[in-house]
Amino acid sequence: GNSVTQMEGPVTLSEEAFLTINCTYTATGYPSLFWYVQYPGEGLQLLLKATKADDKGSNKGFEATYRKETTSFHLEKGSVQVSDSAVYFCALKDGGYQKVTFGTGTKLQVIP
Amino acid sequence: NAGVTQTPKFQVLKTGQSMTLQCAQDMNHNSMYWYRQDPGMGLRLIYYSASEGTTDKGEVPNGYNVSRLNKREFSLRLESAAPSQTSVYFCASSEAGTLNTGELFFGEGSRLTVL
């Protein structure tokens, strides 16, 4: 079956530090990959996505590249802000299936 | 622009009580989902409805029932609540079929505590 593994948190960074959150996946087909973000007290919202190998998704300074050879989709940001403090979820949708599979989430705390 | 609306936002139940979580979306989406979120376990799919009139089990359906009332509304019912059902519940919706890019639109969540 499909699965998503992401690094455990919490991750604590100082403002303007570089962020990497690792995500690897297992899928039977050719999935689309996603990063969702959950701010405190809110539901999840889509941050970025990539639908095929070597695609790069980007939004709000965050980037992730779909690496088929390493089955990875690591999230990066060059300079984090306090407002980026949230829980980040990696997810996949396998082409023929309706369901989206989520990782366990990584909590990011950015301190001034 | 409401998006996905869930009610109630908070609920405390005693073991054995029943309740229904309501969800409505105004984006004309065909597919709707119920997830639960637990610490260290991420989001797990309880039930989903690919289109009006159909429902299917997800990863953790035991103890729950759902009703797709119409295209807009998808409710989740706990017939006899148990402490293990203490969680935050999220409703989500998406396009279906060839329009389904996998992007889900989530409600703000319903925090349920079962004593």
mmCIF file of C-alpha atoms in Angstrom:
data_model
loop_
_atom_site.group_PDB
_atom_site.id
_atom_site.type_symbol
_atom_site.label_atom_id
_atom_site.label_comp_id
_atom_site.label_asym_id
_atom_site.label_seq_id
_atom_site.Cartn_x
_atom_site.Cartn_y
_atom_site.Cartn_z
ATOM 1 C CA GLY A 1 0.000 0.000 0.000
ATOM 2 C CA ASN A 2 0.880 3.662 -0.124
ATOM 3 C CA SER A 3 2.731 5.339 2.709
ATOM 4 C CA VAL A 4 4.468 8.586 3.550
ATOM 5 C CA THR A 5 7.315 8.940 6.026
ATOM 6 C CA GLN A 6 8.442 12.298 7.258
ATOM 7 C CA MET A 7 10.920 13.393 9.871
ATOM 8 C CA GLU A 8 9.717 13.619 13.398
ATOM 9 C CA GLY A 9 9.618 16.941 15.090
ATOM 10 C CA PRO A 10 9.463 19.249 16.642
ATOM 11 C CA VAL A 11 11.954 21.252 14.645
ATOM 12 C CA THR A 12 13.070 24.455 16.337
ATOM 13 C CA LEU A 13 14.883 27.073 14.294
ATOM 14 C CA SER A 14 15.924 30.649 14.738
ATOM 15 C CA GLU A 15 14.444 33.256 12.431
ATOM 16 C CA GLU A 16 16.232 33.422 9.052
ATOM 17 C CA ALA A 17 17.617 29.896 9.382
ATOM 18 C CA PHE A 18 17.438 27.366 6.540
ATOM 19 C CA LEU A 19 14.689 24.774 6.760
ATOM 20 C CA THR A 20 14.590 21.213 5.470
ATOM 21 C CA ILE A 21 11.849 18.762 6.340
ATOM 22 C CA ASN A 22 12.439 15.321 4.879
ATOM 23 C CA CYS A 23 9.707 13.279 3.252
ATOM 24 C CA THR A 24 9.915 9.906 1.516
ATOM 25 C CA TYR A 25 7.093 7.875 0.058
ATOM 26 C CA THR A 26 6.066 4.432 -1.078
ATOM 27 C CA ALA A 27 3.495 4.130 -3.822
ATOM 28 C CA THR A 28 2.415 1.484 -6.294
ATOM 29 C CA GLY A 29 1.865 3.891 -9.167
ATOM 30 C CA TYR A 30 2.999 7.375 -10.142
ATOM 31 C CA PRO A 31 1.666 9.600 -7.401
ATOM 32 C CA SER A 32 1.169 13.309 -7.101
ATOM 33 C CA LEU A 33 2.935 14.746 -4.060
ATOM 34 C CA PHE A 34 1.873 17.512 -1.741
ATOM 35 C CA TRP A 35 2.889 19.573 1.241
ATOM 36 C CA TYR A 36 0.089 20.836 3.450
ATOM 37 C CA VAL A 37 0.468 23.308 6.314
ATOM 38 C CA GLN A 38 -1.635 23.556 9.455
ATOM 39 C CA TYR A 39 -1.444 26.770 11.441
ATOM 40 C CA PRO A 40 -2.512 26.649 15.098
ATOM 41 C CA GLY A 41 -6.243 26.169 15.509
ATOM 42 C CA GLU A 42 -6.886 25.814 11.793
ATOM 43 C CA GLY A 43 -7.479 23.114 9.233
ATOM 44 C CA LEU A 44 -4.867 22.012 6.731
ATOM 45 C CA GLN A 45 -4.262 24.019 3.605
ATOM 46 C CA LEU A 46 -2.282 23.164 0.521
ATOM 47 C CA LEU A 47 1.188 24.706 0.481
ATOM 48 C CA LEU A 48 2.593 23.263 -2.757
ATOM 49 C CA LYS A 49 2.380 20.254 -5.021
ATOM 50 C CA ALA A 50 4.165 18.378 -7.801
ATOM 51 C CA THR A 51 2.508 15.963 -10.168
ATOM 52 C CA LYS A 52 5.409 14.224 -11.927
ATOM 53 C CA ALA A 53 9.054 13.375 -11.526
ATOM 54 C CA ASP A 54 11.502 16.322 -11.447
ATOM 55 C CA ASP A 55 8.676 18.836 -10.986
ATOM 56 C CA LYS A 56 9.363 21.530 -8.423
ATOM 57 C CA GLY A 57 6.509 22.906 -6.399
ATOM 58 C CA SER A 58 6.902 26.313 -4.802
ATOM 59 C CA ASN A 59 4.861 28.769 -2.774
ATOM 60 C CA LYS A 60 5.543 31.453 -0.152
ATOM 61 C CA GLY A 61 9.298 30.835 -0.381
ATOM 62 C CA PHE A 62 8.924 27.086 0.197
ATOM 63 C CA GLU A 63 10.107 24.596 -2.418
ATOM 64 C CA ALA A 64 10.057 20.847 -2.906
ATOM 65 C CA THR A 65 11.287 18.744 -5.824
ATOM 66 C CA TYR A 66 9.728 15.421 -6.818
ATOM 67 C CA ARG A 67 12.609 12.926 -6.859
ATOM 68 C CA LYS A 68 11.455 9.623 -8.293
ATOM 69 C CA GLU A 69 14.877 7.952 -8.003
ATOM 70 C CA THR A 70 14.988 8.530 -4.256
ATOM 71 C CA THR A 71 11.185 8.544 -3.738
ATOM 72 C CA SER A 72 11.508 11.825 -1.879
ATOM 73 C CA PHE A 73 9.823 15.215 -1.702
ATOM 74 C CA HIS A 74 11.773 17.247 0.838
ATOM 75 C CA LEU A 75 10.461 20.664 1.854
ATOM 76 C CA GLU A 76 12.937 23.563 1.953
ATOM 77 C CA LYS A 77 12.917 27.251 2.709
ATOM 78 C CA GLY A 78 15.942 29.489 2.652
ATOM 79 C CA SER A 79 14.990 31.845 5.471
ATOM 80 C CA VAL A 80 12.194 30.992 7.876
ATOM 81 C CA GLN A 81 10.065 33.511 9.727
ATOM 82 C CA VAL A 82 8.202 33.304 13.016
ATOM 83 C CA SER A 83 4.983 33.247 10.992
ATOM 84 C CA ASP A 84 6.077 29.914 9.434
ATOM 85 C CA SER A 85 5.564 28.173 12.771
ATOM 86 C CA ALA A 86 3.056 25.434 12.004
ATOM 87 C CA VAL A 87 2.706 21.708 11.404
ATOM 88 C CA TYR A 88 3.740 20.532 7.939
ATOM 89 C CA PHE A 89 2.306 17.389 6.348
ATOM 90 C CA CYS A 90 3.678 15.540 3.354
ATOM 91 C CA ALA A 91 1.049 13.667 1.363
ATOM 92 C CA LEU A 92 0.529 11.693 -1.810
ATOM 93 C CA LYS A 93 -2.295 10.800 -4.140
ATOM 94 C CA ASP A 94 -1.811 7.732 -6.248
ATOM 95 C CA GLY A 95 -3.149 8.447 -9.709
ATOM 96 C CA GLY A 96 -6.013 6.008 -9.912
ATOM 97 C CA TYR A 97 -7.191 6.258 -6.347
ATOM 98 C CA GLN A 98 -9.465 8.737 -4.667
ATOM 99 C CA LYS A 99 -7.698 8.797 -1.350
ATOM 100 C CA VAL A 100 -4.854 11.030 -0.183
ATOM 101 C CA THR A 101 -2.309 9.478 2.198
ATOM 102 C CA PHE A 102 -0.700 11.749 4.777
ATOM 103 C CA GLY A 103 2.493 11.563 6.772
ATOM 104 C CA THR A 104 2.442 12.065 10.514
ATOM 105 C CA GLY A 105 3.295 15.768 10.340
ATOM 106 C CA THR A 106 6.325 17.771 11.466
ATOM 107 C CA LYS A 107 5.906 20.629 13.870
ATOM 108 C CA LEU A 108 8.079 23.653 13.119
ATOM 109 C CA GLN A 109 8.730 26.314 15.719
ATOM 110 C CA VAL A 110 10.611 29.432 14.671
ATOM 111 C CA ILE A 111 11.949 31.606 17.447
ATOM 112 C CA PRO A 112 12.897 35.269 17.054
ATOM 113 C CA ASN B 1 -16.616 32.474 0.857
ATOM 114 C CA ALA B 2 -17.194 29.781 3.481
ATOM 115 C CA GLY B 3 -15.474 26.775 1.852
ATOM 116 C CA VAL B 4 -15.878 23.783 4.197
ATOM 117 C CA THR B 5 -17.870 24.347 7.376
ATOM 118 C CA GLN B 6 -17.937 21.898 10.277
ATOM 119 C CA THR B 7 -20.104 21.905 13.369
ATOM 120 C CA PRO B 8 -19.702 21.727 16.274
ATOM 121 C CA LYS B 9 -16.175 22.994 16.851
ATOM 122 C CA PHE B 10 -15.963 21.502 20.329
ATOM 123 C CA GLN B 11 -17.892 18.698 22.012
ATOM 124 C CA VAL B 12 -17.539 16.717 25.210
ATOM 125 C CA LEU B 13 -19.326 13.387 25.442
ATOM 126 C CA LYS B 14 -19.651 10.645 27.991
ATOM 127 C CA THR B 15 -18.825 7.083 27.036
ATOM 128 C CA GLY B 16 -21.778 5.515 25.277
ATOM 129 C CA GLN B 17 -23.383 8.743 24.113
ATOM 130 C CA SER B 18 -24.034 9.380 20.460
ATOM 131 C CA MET B 19 -23.474 12.434 18.330
ATOM 132 C CA THR B 20 -23.233 13.614 14.745
ATOM 133 C CA LEU B 21 -20.614 15.881 13.259
ATOM 134 C CA GLN B 22 -21.945 17.966 10.409
ATOM 135 C CA CYS B 23 -20.017 19.118 7.371
ATOM 136 C CA ALA B 24 -21.047 21.258 4.428
ATOM 137 C CA GLN B 25 -19.100 22.603 1.459
ATOM 138 C CA ASP B 26 -20.071 25.310 -0.990
ATOM 139 C CA MET B 27 -17.485 24.621 -3.706
ATOM 140 C CA ASN B 28 -19.642 22.205 -5.700
ATOM 141 C CA HIS B 29 -17.161 19.402 -5.051
ATOM 142 C CA ASN B 30 -18.177 15.843 -5.720
ATOM 143 C CA SER B 31 -15.892 14.143 -3.181
ATOM 144 C CA MET B 32 -15.925 14.542 0.583
ATOM 145 C CA TYR B 33 -13.897 12.984 3.383
ATOM 146 C CA TRP B 34 -13.709 12.581 7.131
ATOM 147 C CA TYR B 35 -10.288 12.370 8.784
ATOM 148 C CA ARG B 36 -9.227 12.136 12.380
ATOM 149 C CA GLN B 37 -6.014 13.674 13.659
ATOM 150 C CA ASP B 38 -4.183 12.198 16.614
ATOM 151 C CA PRO B 39 -0.779 13.131 18.051
ATOM 152 C CA GLY B 40 2.032 11.216 16.377
ATOM 153 C CA MET B 41 -0.321 9.588 13.876
ATOM 154 C CA GLY B 42 -1.078 12.346 11.448
ATOM 155 C CA LEU B 43 -4.358 12.252 9.583
ATOM 156 C CA ARG B 44 -6.164 8.989 9.114
ATOM 157 C CA LEU B 45 -9.088 8.571 6.761
ATOM 158 C CA ILE B 46 -12.295 7.380 8.406
ATOM 159 C CA TYR B 47 -14.749 7.415 5.501
ATOM 160 C CA TYR B 48 -15.025 9.115 2.181
ATOM 161 C CA SER B 49 -17.678 9.753 -0.420
ATOM 162 C CA ALA B 50 -16.418 9.862 -3.976
ATOM 163 C CA SER B 51 -19.699 11.284 -5.207
ATOM 164 C CA GLU B 52 -23.239 11.900 -4.050
ATOM 165 C CA GLY B 53 -24.888 8.623 -3.158
ATOM 166 C CA THR B 54 -21.707 6.659 -2.480
ATOM 167 C CA THR B 55 -19.636 6.135 0.660
ATOM 168 C CA ASP B 56 -16.607 3.960 1.335
ATOM 169 C CA LYS B 57 -14.548 2.966 4.326
ATOM 170 C CA GLY B 58 -11.138 4.444 4.923
ATOM 171 C CA GLU B 59 -8.384 3.241 7.229
ATOM 172 C CA VAL B 60 -10.219 3.526 10.555
ATOM 173 C CA PRO B 61 -14.001 3.178 10.031
ATOM 174 C CA ASN B 62 -14.873 1.128 13.108
ATOM 175 C CA GLY B 63 -17.239 2.902 15.474
ATOM 176 C CA TYR B 64 -18.387 5.429 12.883
ATOM 177 C CA ASN B 65 -21.113 5.811 10.305
ATOM 178 C CA VAL B 66 -21.533 8.413 7.599
ATOM 179 C CA SER B 67 -24.296 9.872 5.494
ATOM 180 C CA ARG B 68 -23.885 11.776 2.270
ATOM 181 C CA LEU B 69 -27.085 13.754 2.589
ATOM 182 C CA ASN B 70 -26.700 15.598 -0.704
ATOM 183 C CA LYS B 71 -23.849 16.993 -2.761
ATOM 184 C CA ARG B 72 -23.067 19.647 -0.161
ATOM 185 C CA GLU B 73 -23.335 17.742 3.098
ATOM 186 C CA PHE B 74 -21.489 14.780 4.596
ATOM 187 C CA SER B 75 -22.102 13.847 8.235
ATOM 188 C CA LEU B 76 -20.178 11.591 10.597
ATOM 189 C CA ARG B 77 -21.991 9.768 13.379
ATOM 190 C CA LEU B 78 -20.649 8.152 16.520
ATOM 191 C CA GLU B 79 -23.337 5.746 17.712
ATOM 192 C CA SER B 80 -21.725 4.855 21.045
ATOM 193 C CA ALA B 81 -18.740 7.048 21.808
ATOM 194 C CA ALA B 82 -15.608 5.563 23.352
ATOM 195 C CA PRO B 83 -12.580 7.309 24.899
ATOM 196 C CA SER B 84 -10.485 6.043 21.972
ATOM 197 C CA GLN B 85 -12.533 8.342 19.744
ATOM 198 C CA THR B 86 -11.197 11.421 21.492
ATOM 199 C CA SER B 87 -9.595 13.267 18.605
ATOM 200 C CA VAL B 88 -9.779 16.221 16.273
ATOM 201 C CA TYR B 89 -11.991 15.495 13.290
ATOM 202 C CA PHE B 90 -11.573 17.163 9.928
ATOM 203 C CA CYS B 91 -13.937 17.218 7.025
ATOM 204 C CA ALA B 92 -12.501 17.836 3.567
ATOM 205 C CA SER B 93 -13.695 18.039 -0.007
ATOM 206 C CA SER B 94 -12.167 17.814 -3.458
ATOM 207 C CA GLU B 95 -12.960 17.589 -7.109
ATOM 208 C CA ALA B 96 -13.591 14.100 -8.421
ATOM 209 C CA GLY B 97 -12.658 11.999 -11.389
ATOM 210 C CA THR B 98 -10.336 13.569 -13.911
ATOM 211 C CA LEU B 99 -10.600 16.902 -12.116
ATOM 212 C CA ASN B 100 -9.230 15.429 -8.926
ATOM 213 C CA THR B 101 -5.707 16.763 -8.635
ATOM 214 C CA GLY B 102 -5.548 15.532 -5.070
ATOM 215 C CA GLU B 103 -5.941 18.962 -3.507
ATOM 216 C CA LEU B 104 -8.150 18.746 -0.471
ATOM 217 C CA PHE B 105 -9.981 21.654 1.102
ATOM 218 C CA PHE B 106 -10.348 21.303 4.848
ATOM 219 C CA GLY B 107 -12.698 22.608 7.459
ATOM 220 C CA GLU B 108 -11.376 24.065 10.699
ATOM 221 C CA GLY B 109 -11.843 20.867 12.656
ATOM 222 C CA SER B 110 -14.046 19.567 15.456
ATOM 223 C CA ARG B 111 -12.391 18.720 18.764
ATOM 224 C CA LEU B 112 -14.174 15.832 20.429
ATOM 225 C CA THR B 113 -13.462 14.599 23.951
ATOM 226 C CA VAL B 114 -15.025 11.379 25.219
ATOM 227 C CA LEU B 115 -14.883 10.925 28.991
#
